[in-house]
Amino acid sequence: MATNYFAHCWGVFEGGGVRAAAHAGAFAAAKSAGVTFGRVAGTSGGSIVAALVAAGATPQFLTEELGQLDFASLLSSPSEARTVFTKLPIKWRWARRISSGAPRKILDLATYSGLHDSERLEAWVEDRLQKLVQSRRTPGTVGPVTFSELSIPLHVVATDLSTRRPRVWSCEETPHESVAHAVRCSCSIPFFFQPISHGSSLLVDGGVLSNLPAFAFSNLGGLSGSRSVLSRVLAFRLVEDANSVRPPKDLAEFGAALAGAAIDGATHIQSQLQPHVHTIRIPTGTVRSTDFSGVDTAVRTKLYLAGRQAVRQFIDEERLTARSNPAAVAYRGFDEKMLLLVQELLACGQSFFAVGRSTYWLDFIFPSLLAAARRGIQISVITSRYSDLNEQRRQWLLGELGAEVVVLEGPLPFDGFAFDIDEARSSAVLTASDRSQQGASDFEHERVRLYTRNSDPVLLDLLTEKLKPHWRKRAVEVRALPYSQCADIKLFGLLRKLRMYSDAKLRMTDVDVCDDVLVLQQAVKEFKVLQIRTHMRDLENHGVDYFSLTEIDLPGGHGSIVTPPVLERVGDRLILIDGNTRFFHCLASGIAKVRAVVVEGVEEKLPASDPRPLSTLKLVSATTTFRNMYSDADRSLVRRIDEAAHPFPH
């Protein structure tokens, strides 16, 4: 199970009180499928999960902590010092001493404005946050963990009764405030917990106004990289069994039922108003948010498995969800076009067409095209006559993969890519230049549009008619294109053709995947991450070790080396030069070591300044320029590793 459409997104965890164990199962399944969250948000019980995820919790950590948690231990008697009521009849105080059961609960509400104090909940969250951020904190730092210390930007939502509006904490708005205290405010279920006085605010559970707070991301339009996930938000909802609803026994249960109806109704309306939010519904049976004493190990396990299964089912059907309204997302620039190309190629089952003046795209999506060729996809390329050696090399390589290359002298049918034409699942990615801005380049501003059979059948029929004169449908023919071992000396000989490495010492060795490895890039691109995952699965399917040095045997007798990561030793530091995406994938997947080329004795400067720890690499989906990927980069110093490792045998 692996996601092709939500490898990079923002995550929203719905409030659900003690049902948070279901979120732990959902998070574990999402991570296993390759989902990476760029930001997270949560309300109530969902804010606990979101906060721990933002602090760097692994699925194992989250599962263990929530699985071992005795929710009843988080409850304490209400505190008179924290009541929000200013005038209390003395007779109520006396009545409390002699009452019990439901009458006592009603009097507690009237006296203390809640049945329980939430101080222990805050302490529990703070303790877990401290464990997660301890290794990243500056020595000597004390005090509560703040939003600025989290690995992933976090948004926590509560309800402010004073302003009648949501109160939102985030690293942008409240960088120095306590995360655990914000979570406590967000979890203060009305009637069950006492409200929290916070300055001039009176705060209760965020679910009163927004139990699925995807709206928290709507204010990010002015932030750098706000398009990074291309409007993809995964929302994890906790759905109670409707058949479990029963009439309330007393005033306390009536108040809880009324609050629940308001929360669920508001959540439903909000989800309908946010078109880019993709909802994963997790059935939680008869468990209620406030069943603090009724959630034992068996119930927690059941909730965990329900969350895991819901995510797996969603991933199995994700293409229908992700492509339900392709026009809702405006794609722009080269990286976003490559992402669409890779995603559609991974789902392609019969035929692939590439139409354009150049085949430049091949160098960027070669692993995906190789996988398509191995599946027997019919690959057709319509292009213009090549004008340089690079274009000649790419057209030769396409031929080696079994592609049919048609060179036209006149105008081309269109500019873009088409998939499975004449099939019910057909789609197309078309592009057009956008010169509306002075100095605009196609790399950044080229307009890109995805069309599917469901949304644009007429256009896809038109494209099919334009392609038919250059194409004859044939049966799927699986191609071997096997892997074989490659000698170190062969790769080293090619790399030494780079002027930087002509006199350097090169060796293959195992490198630990940790922050001892420094990176020059600030981010890796989603379309490359998808391809690394595809490549790793392909190696596994062929019984090849992930990190052995291999090459692909092409039909013409030549081989194409699978380039390993390349690092340079500078003093006592290892600087990652090529292979950022592979190291990023390994770090996210818990792979401890990578087989790589380490180069020593390089005299030329690094191509960029300010090396930083491997864990600082971020994932981006939106088109990102070279300048934005590096600090003070010098293109003349870039080591063109792939170009050296894949010479054209002309």
Coordinates of C-alpha atoms in Angstrom, one line a residue, residues 70-417:
D70 CA -5.2 5.4 31.4
F71 CA -7.6 8.2 30.4
A72 CA -9.3 8.2 33.8
S73 CA -5.9 9.2 35.4
L74 CA -6.2 12.5 33.5
L75 CA -9.3 13.5 35.5
S76 CA -9.2 15.4 38.7
S77 CA -11.8 17.0 40.9
P78 CA -12.9 20.5 39.8
S79 CA -11.2 23.4 41.4
E80 CA -13.2 26.2 43.0
A81 CA -10.3 28.6 42.1
R82 CA -10.9 27.9 38.4
T83 CA -14.7 28.3 38.3
V84 CA -15.9 31.0 36.0
F85 CA -19.0 31.7 38.0
T86 CA -18.8 34.8 40.2
K87 CA -22.0 34.3 42.2
L88 CA -22.8 31.0 43.8
P89 CA -25.8 30.5 46.2
I90 CA -24.6 29.2 49.5
K91 CA -27.4 26.6 49.6
W92 CA -25.8 25.0 46.5
R93 CA -22.5 24.5 48.3
W94 CA -24.4 22.7 51.2
A95 CA -26.5 20.7 48.8
R96 CA -23.3 19.3 47.2
R97 CA -22.2 17.7 50.4
I98 CA -25.3 15.6 50.9
S99 CA -26.1 14.7 47.2
S100 CA -24.7 12.1 44.9
G101 CA -25.2 10.7 41.4
A102 CA -26.8 12.8 38.8
P103 CA -27.9 15.6 41.3
R104 CA -24.3 15.9 42.5
K105 CA -23.1 16.3 38.8
I106 CA -25.7 19.0 38.2
L107 CA -24.6 20.9 41.4
D108 CA -20.9 20.5 40.4
L109 CA -21.7 22.1 37.1
A110 CA -23.5 24.9 38.8
T111 CA -20.7 25.4 41.3
Y112 CA -17.5 24.8 39.3
S113 CA -18.6 25.3 35.7
G114 CA -17.3 21.8 34.9
L115 CA -17.1 18.3 36.3
H116 CA -13.3 18.0 36.1
D117 CA -10.2 20.0 36.1
S118 CA -7.9 19.4 33.1
E119 CA -4.5 20.2 34.7
R120 CA -3.4 16.6 34.6
L121 CA -4.1 16.4 30.8
E122 CA -1.8 19.4 30.3
A123 CA 1.0 17.8 32.4
W124 CA 0.7 14.5 30.4
V125 CA 1.0 16.3 27.1
E126 CA 3.9 18.4 28.3
D127 CA 5.8 15.4 29.5
R128 CA 5.5 13.7 26.1
L129 CA 6.5 16.8 24.2
Q130 CA 9.6 17.2 26.4
K131 CA 10.7 13.7 25.5
L132 CA 10.3 14.4 21.7
V133 CA 12.1 17.7 21.5
Q134 CA 14.8 17.1 24.1
S135 CA 17.5 16.2 21.6
R136 CA 16.8 19.3 19.6
R137 CA 16.7 21.8 22.5
T138 CA 19.6 24.1 23.2
P139 CA 21.4 22.8 26.3
G140 CA 20.1 24.6 29.3
T141 CA 16.7 25.4 27.8
V142 CA 13.9 24.9 30.4
G143 CA 10.2 25.6 30.5
P144 CA 7.2 24.4 28.4
V145 CA 7.7 23.3 24.8
T146 CA 6.7 26.2 22.5
F147 CA 5.3 26.2 19.0
S148 CA 8.6 27.5 17.6
E149 CA 10.3 24.3 18.8
L150 CA 8.2 21.8 16.8
S151 CA 9.5 19.9 13.8
I152 CA 6.2 20.5 11.8
P153 CA 4.2 23.7 12.0
L154 CA 1.1 23.1 14.2
H155 CA -2.3 24.7 14.5
V156 CA -4.4 24.2 17.6
V157 CA -7.9 25.5 17.9
A158 CA -10.1 26.3 20.9
T159 CA -13.3 28.3 21.3
D160 CA -13.1 31.8 22.9
L161 CA -16.4 32.4 24.7
S162 CA -15.4 36.0 25.2
T163 CA -15.1 36.9 21.5
R164 CA -17.4 34.1 20.2
R165 CA -14.7 33.2 17.7
P166 CA -12.1 30.5 17.3
R167 CA -8.8 30.9 19.1
V168 CA -5.9 29.6 17.0
W169 CA -2.3 28.9 18.1
S170 CA 0.5 28.4 15.5
C171 CA 4.2 28.9 15.0
E172 CA 3.4 32.1 13.0
E173 CA 1.0 33.7 15.4
T174 CA 2.1 32.3 18.8
P175 CA 5.6 31.0 18.5
H176 CA 6.6 31.4 22.2
E177 CA 3.4 30.1 23.8
S178 CA 3.1 26.7 25.4
V179 CA 1.9 23.9 23.2
A180 CA 0.6 21.8 26.0
H181 CA -1.5 24.6 27.4
A182 CA -3.0 25.3 24.0
V183 CA -3.9 21.6 23.8
R184 CA -5.5 21.7 27.2
C185 CA -7.7 24.7 26.2
S186 CA -8.6 22.9 23.0
C187 CA -9.6 19.8 25.0
S188 CA -11.8 21.6 27.5
I189 CA -15.1 19.9 26.6
P190 CA -18.0 22.1 27.8
F191 CA -19.6 20.8 31.0
F192 CA -17.1 18.0 31.3
F193 CA -14.0 20.1 31.9
Q194 CA -13.8 23.6 33.5
P195 CA -13.3 26.4 31.0
I196 CA -9.8 28.0 30.9
S197 CA -9.2 31.6 31.7
H198 CA -6.4 32.9 29.4
G199 CA -5.8 36.6 29.7
S200 CA -9.1 38.2 28.8
S201 CA -10.3 35.1 27.1
L202 CA -12.5 32.3 28.3
L203 CA -11.6 29.1 26.4
V204 CA -13.4 25.8 25.8
D205 CA -13.2 22.9 23.4
G206 CA -12.4 24.0 19.9
G207 CA -15.0 21.6 18.6
V208 CA -17.8 24.0 19.7
L209 CA -16.9 26.1 16.6
S210 CA -14.7 23.8 14.5
N211 CA -14.1 20.2 15.3
L212 CA -12.3 19.6 12.0
P213 CA -10.2 22.8 11.8
A214 CA -9.0 22.8 8.2
F215 CA -9.9 26.5 8.1
A216 CA -6.7 27.1 10.2
F217 CA -4.8 26.7 6.9
S218 CA -6.8 29.3 5.1
N219 CA -4.8 32.2 6.4
L220 CA -1.5 31.0 4.9
G221 CA -1.8 32.7 1.5
G222 CA 0.8 35.3 2.2
L223 CA 3.4 32.8 3.5
S224 CA 6.3 31.6 1.5
G225 CA 5.6 28.1 0.2
S226 CA 1.9 28.2 1.0
R227 CA 1.2 26.4 -2.3
S228 CA 3.7 23.7 -1.4
V229 CA 1.0 21.0 -1.0
L230 CA -1.1 22.1 -4.0
S231 CA -4.3 22.4 -1.9
R232 CA -4.2 18.8 -0.6
V233 CA -5.5 18.4 2.9
L234 CA -6.2 15.0 4.6
A235 CA -8.8 15.2 7.3
F236 CA -9.2 12.4 9.8
R237 CA -12.8 12.2 11.1
L238 CA -14.0 10.1 14.0
V239 CA -17.5 8.8 13.2
E240 CA -19.7 7.5 16.1
D241 CA -22.1 4.7 15.3
A242 CA -25.5 6.3 14.7
N243 CA -27.3 3.3 16.2
S244 CA -25.6 3.9 19.6
V245 CA -27.5 7.2 20.2
R246 CA -29.9 6.9 23.1
P247 CA -32.1 9.4 24.9
P248 CA -30.3 11.3 27.6
K249 CA -30.9 10.2 31.2
D250 CA -30.4 13.5 32.9
L251 CA -29.6 17.2 32.4
A252 CA -25.8 16.5 32.2
E253 CA -26.3 13.9 29.4
F254 CA -28.8 16.3 27.6
G255 CA -26.1 19.0 27.7
A256 CA -23.5 16.6 26.3
A257 CA -25.9 15.5 23.5
L258 CA -26.8 19.1 22.6
A259 CA -23.1 20.0 22.4
G260 CA -22.4 16.9 20.3
A261 CA -25.1 17.7 17.9
A262 CA -23.8 21.3 17.5
I263 CA -20.3 20.1 17.0
D264 CA -21.1 17.4 14.4
G265 CA -23.5 19.6 12.5
A266 CA -20.9 22.4 12.3
T267 CA -18.3 20.0 11.2
H268 CA -20.5 18.6 8.4
I269 CA -21.2 22.1 7.1
Q270 CA -17.6 23.2 7.2
S271 CA -16.4 20.1 5.4
Q272 CA -18.9 20.8 2.6
L273 CA -17.5 24.4 2.2
Q274 CA -13.8 23.3 1.8
P275 CA -13.4 21.6 -1.6
H276 CA -9.7 20.7 -1.2
V277 CA -10.2 18.7 2.0
H278 CA -10.2 14.9 1.5
T279 CA -11.9 13.2 4.4
I280 CA -11.0 9.8 5.9
R281 CA -13.9 8.6 8.0
I282 CA -12.9 6.4 10.9
P283 CA -15.8 4.4 12.5
T284 CA -15.4 4.5 16.3
G285 CA -18.4 2.4 17.2
T286 CA -20.2 3.2 20.4
V287 CA -17.3 4.9 22.1
R288 CA -18.1 8.4 23.2
S289 CA -15.6 11.3 23.6
T290 CA -16.0 11.4 27.3
D291 CA -15.9 7.7 28.1
F292 CA -12.7 8.2 30.2
S293 CA -13.3 5.2 32.4
G294 CA -14.7 3.0 29.6
V295 CA -11.6 2.8 27.3
D296 CA -9.6 -0.2 28.2
T297 CA -6.9 -2.0 26.2
A298 CA -9.3 -3.9 24.1
V299 CA -11.3 -0.8 23.1
R300 CA -8.0 1.1 22.3
T301 CA -6.9 -1.7 20.1
K302 CA -10.2 -1.8 18.3
L303 CA -10.0 2.0 17.7
Y304 CA -6.4 1.7 16.5
L305 CA -7.3 -1.0 14.0
A306 CA -10.3 1.0 12.8
G307 CA -8.1 4.0 12.1
R308 CA -5.6 1.9 10.3
Q309 CA -8.2 0.1 8.1
A310 CA -9.9 3.4 7.2
V311 CA -6.6 4.9 5.8
R312 CA -5.8 1.7 3.9
Q313 CA -9.2 1.7 2.2
F314 CA -8.8 5.4 1.4
I315 CA -5.4 4.8 -0.2
D316 CA -6.8 1.9 -2.2
E317 CA -9.3 4.2 -3.8
E318 CA -7.3 7.5 -3.7
R319 CA -7.2 8.1 -7.4
L320 CA -11.0 8.5 -7.6
T321 CA -10.8 11.0 -4.7
A322 CA -7.7 12.9 -5.8
R323 CA -8.9 13.2 -9.5
S324 CA -12.6 13.8 -8.7
N325 CA -12.3 17.5 -9.6
P326 CA -9.0 18.2 -11.3
A327 CA -10.0 21.7 -12.4
A328 CA -10.2 22.7 -8.7
V329 CA -6.4 22.9 -8.6
A330 CA -4.4 25.4 -10.8
Y331 CA -1.0 23.8 -11.5
R332 CA 1.9 26.0 -12.5
G333 CA 5.5 25.4 -13.6
F334 CA 7.9 22.6 -14.3
D335 CA 7.9 20.7 -11.0
E336 CA 4.1 20.6 -10.8
K337 CA 3.9 19.3 -14.4
M338 CA 6.5 16.6 -13.5
L339 CA 4.4 15.6 -10.5
L340 CA 1.3 15.2 -12.5
L341 CA 3.3 13.2 -15.2
V342 CA 4.7 10.8 -12.6
Q343 CA 1.4 10.3 -10.8
E344 CA -0.5 9.6 -14.1
L345 CA 2.3 7.3 -15.3
L346 CA 2.1 5.3 -12.1
A347 CA -1.6 4.7 -12.7
C348 CA -1.2 4.1 -16.5
G349 CA -2.2 0.7 -17.7
Q350 CA -2.1 0.7 -21.5
S351 CA -0.6 3.6 -23.4
F352 CA 1.4 6.7 -22.8
F353 CA 1.9 9.6 -25.3
A354 CA 4.4 12.5 -24.9
V355 CA 4.0 15.3 -27.4
G356 CA 6.4 18.3 -27.6
R357 CA 9.3 20.0 -29.3
S358 CA 11.8 18.3 -26.9
T359 CA 12.0 15.2 -24.8
Y360 CA 13.8 17.1 -21.9
W361 CA 11.3 15.5 -19.4
L362 CA 12.9 12.1 -19.9
D363 CA 15.9 13.0 -17.7
F364 CA 13.6 13.9 -14.8
I365 CA 11.2 11.0 -14.9
F366 CA 13.4 8.1 -16.2
P367 CA 12.6 5.8 -13.2
S368 CA 8.8 6.2 -13.9
L369 CA 9.2 5.6 -17.6
L370 CA 11.4 2.6 -16.9
A371 CA 8.7 1.1 -14.6
A372 CA 6.1 1.8 -17.3
A373 CA 8.2 0.0 -20.0
R374 CA 8.7 -3.0 -17.7
R375 CA 4.9 -3.2 -17.3
G376 CA 4.6 -3.3 -21.1
I377 CA 3.0 0.2 -21.5
Q378 CA 2.9 1.3 -25.1
I379 CA 5.1 4.4 -25.1
S380 CA 4.8 6.8 -28.0
V381 CA 6.6 10.1 -28.5
I382 CA 5.8 12.7 -31.0
T383 CA 8.4 15.4 -31.3
S384 CA 10.5 17.6 -33.6
R385 CA 13.8 16.7 -35.2
Y386 CA 16.6 16.9 -32.6
S387 CA 18.9 19.9 -32.7
D388 CA 21.6 19.0 -30.2
L389 CA 23.4 16.1 -28.7
N390 CA 21.3 15.9 -25.6
E391 CA 18.1 15.5 -27.6
Q392 CA 19.8 12.9 -29.7
R393 CA 20.8 11.0 -26.6
R394 CA 17.3 11.1 -25.1
Q395 CA 15.7 9.9 -28.3
W396 CA 18.2 7.0 -28.4
L397 CA 17.3 6.1 -24.8
L398 CA 13.6 6.2 -25.5
G399 CA 14.2 3.7 -28.3
E400 CA 16.1 1.4 -25.9
L401 CA 13.0 1.4 -23.6
G402 CA 10.9 0.3 -26.5
A403 CA 9.3 3.7 -27.3
E404 CA 8.0 4.5 -30.8
V405 CA 9.5 7.9 -31.6
V406 CA 7.7 9.9 -34.4
V407 CA 9.5 13.0 -35.7
L408 CA 7.3 15.5 -37.4
E409 CA 8.4 18.4 -39.6
G410 CA 5.3 20.4 -39.2
P411 CA 3.2 21.5 -36.2
L412 CA 2.6 19.1 -33.4
P413 CA -0.9 18.0 -32.3
F414 CA -0.6 19.6 -28.9
D415 CA 2.0 20.1 -26.1
G416 CA 1.7 17.7 -23.2
F417 CA 1.1 14.1 -22.2

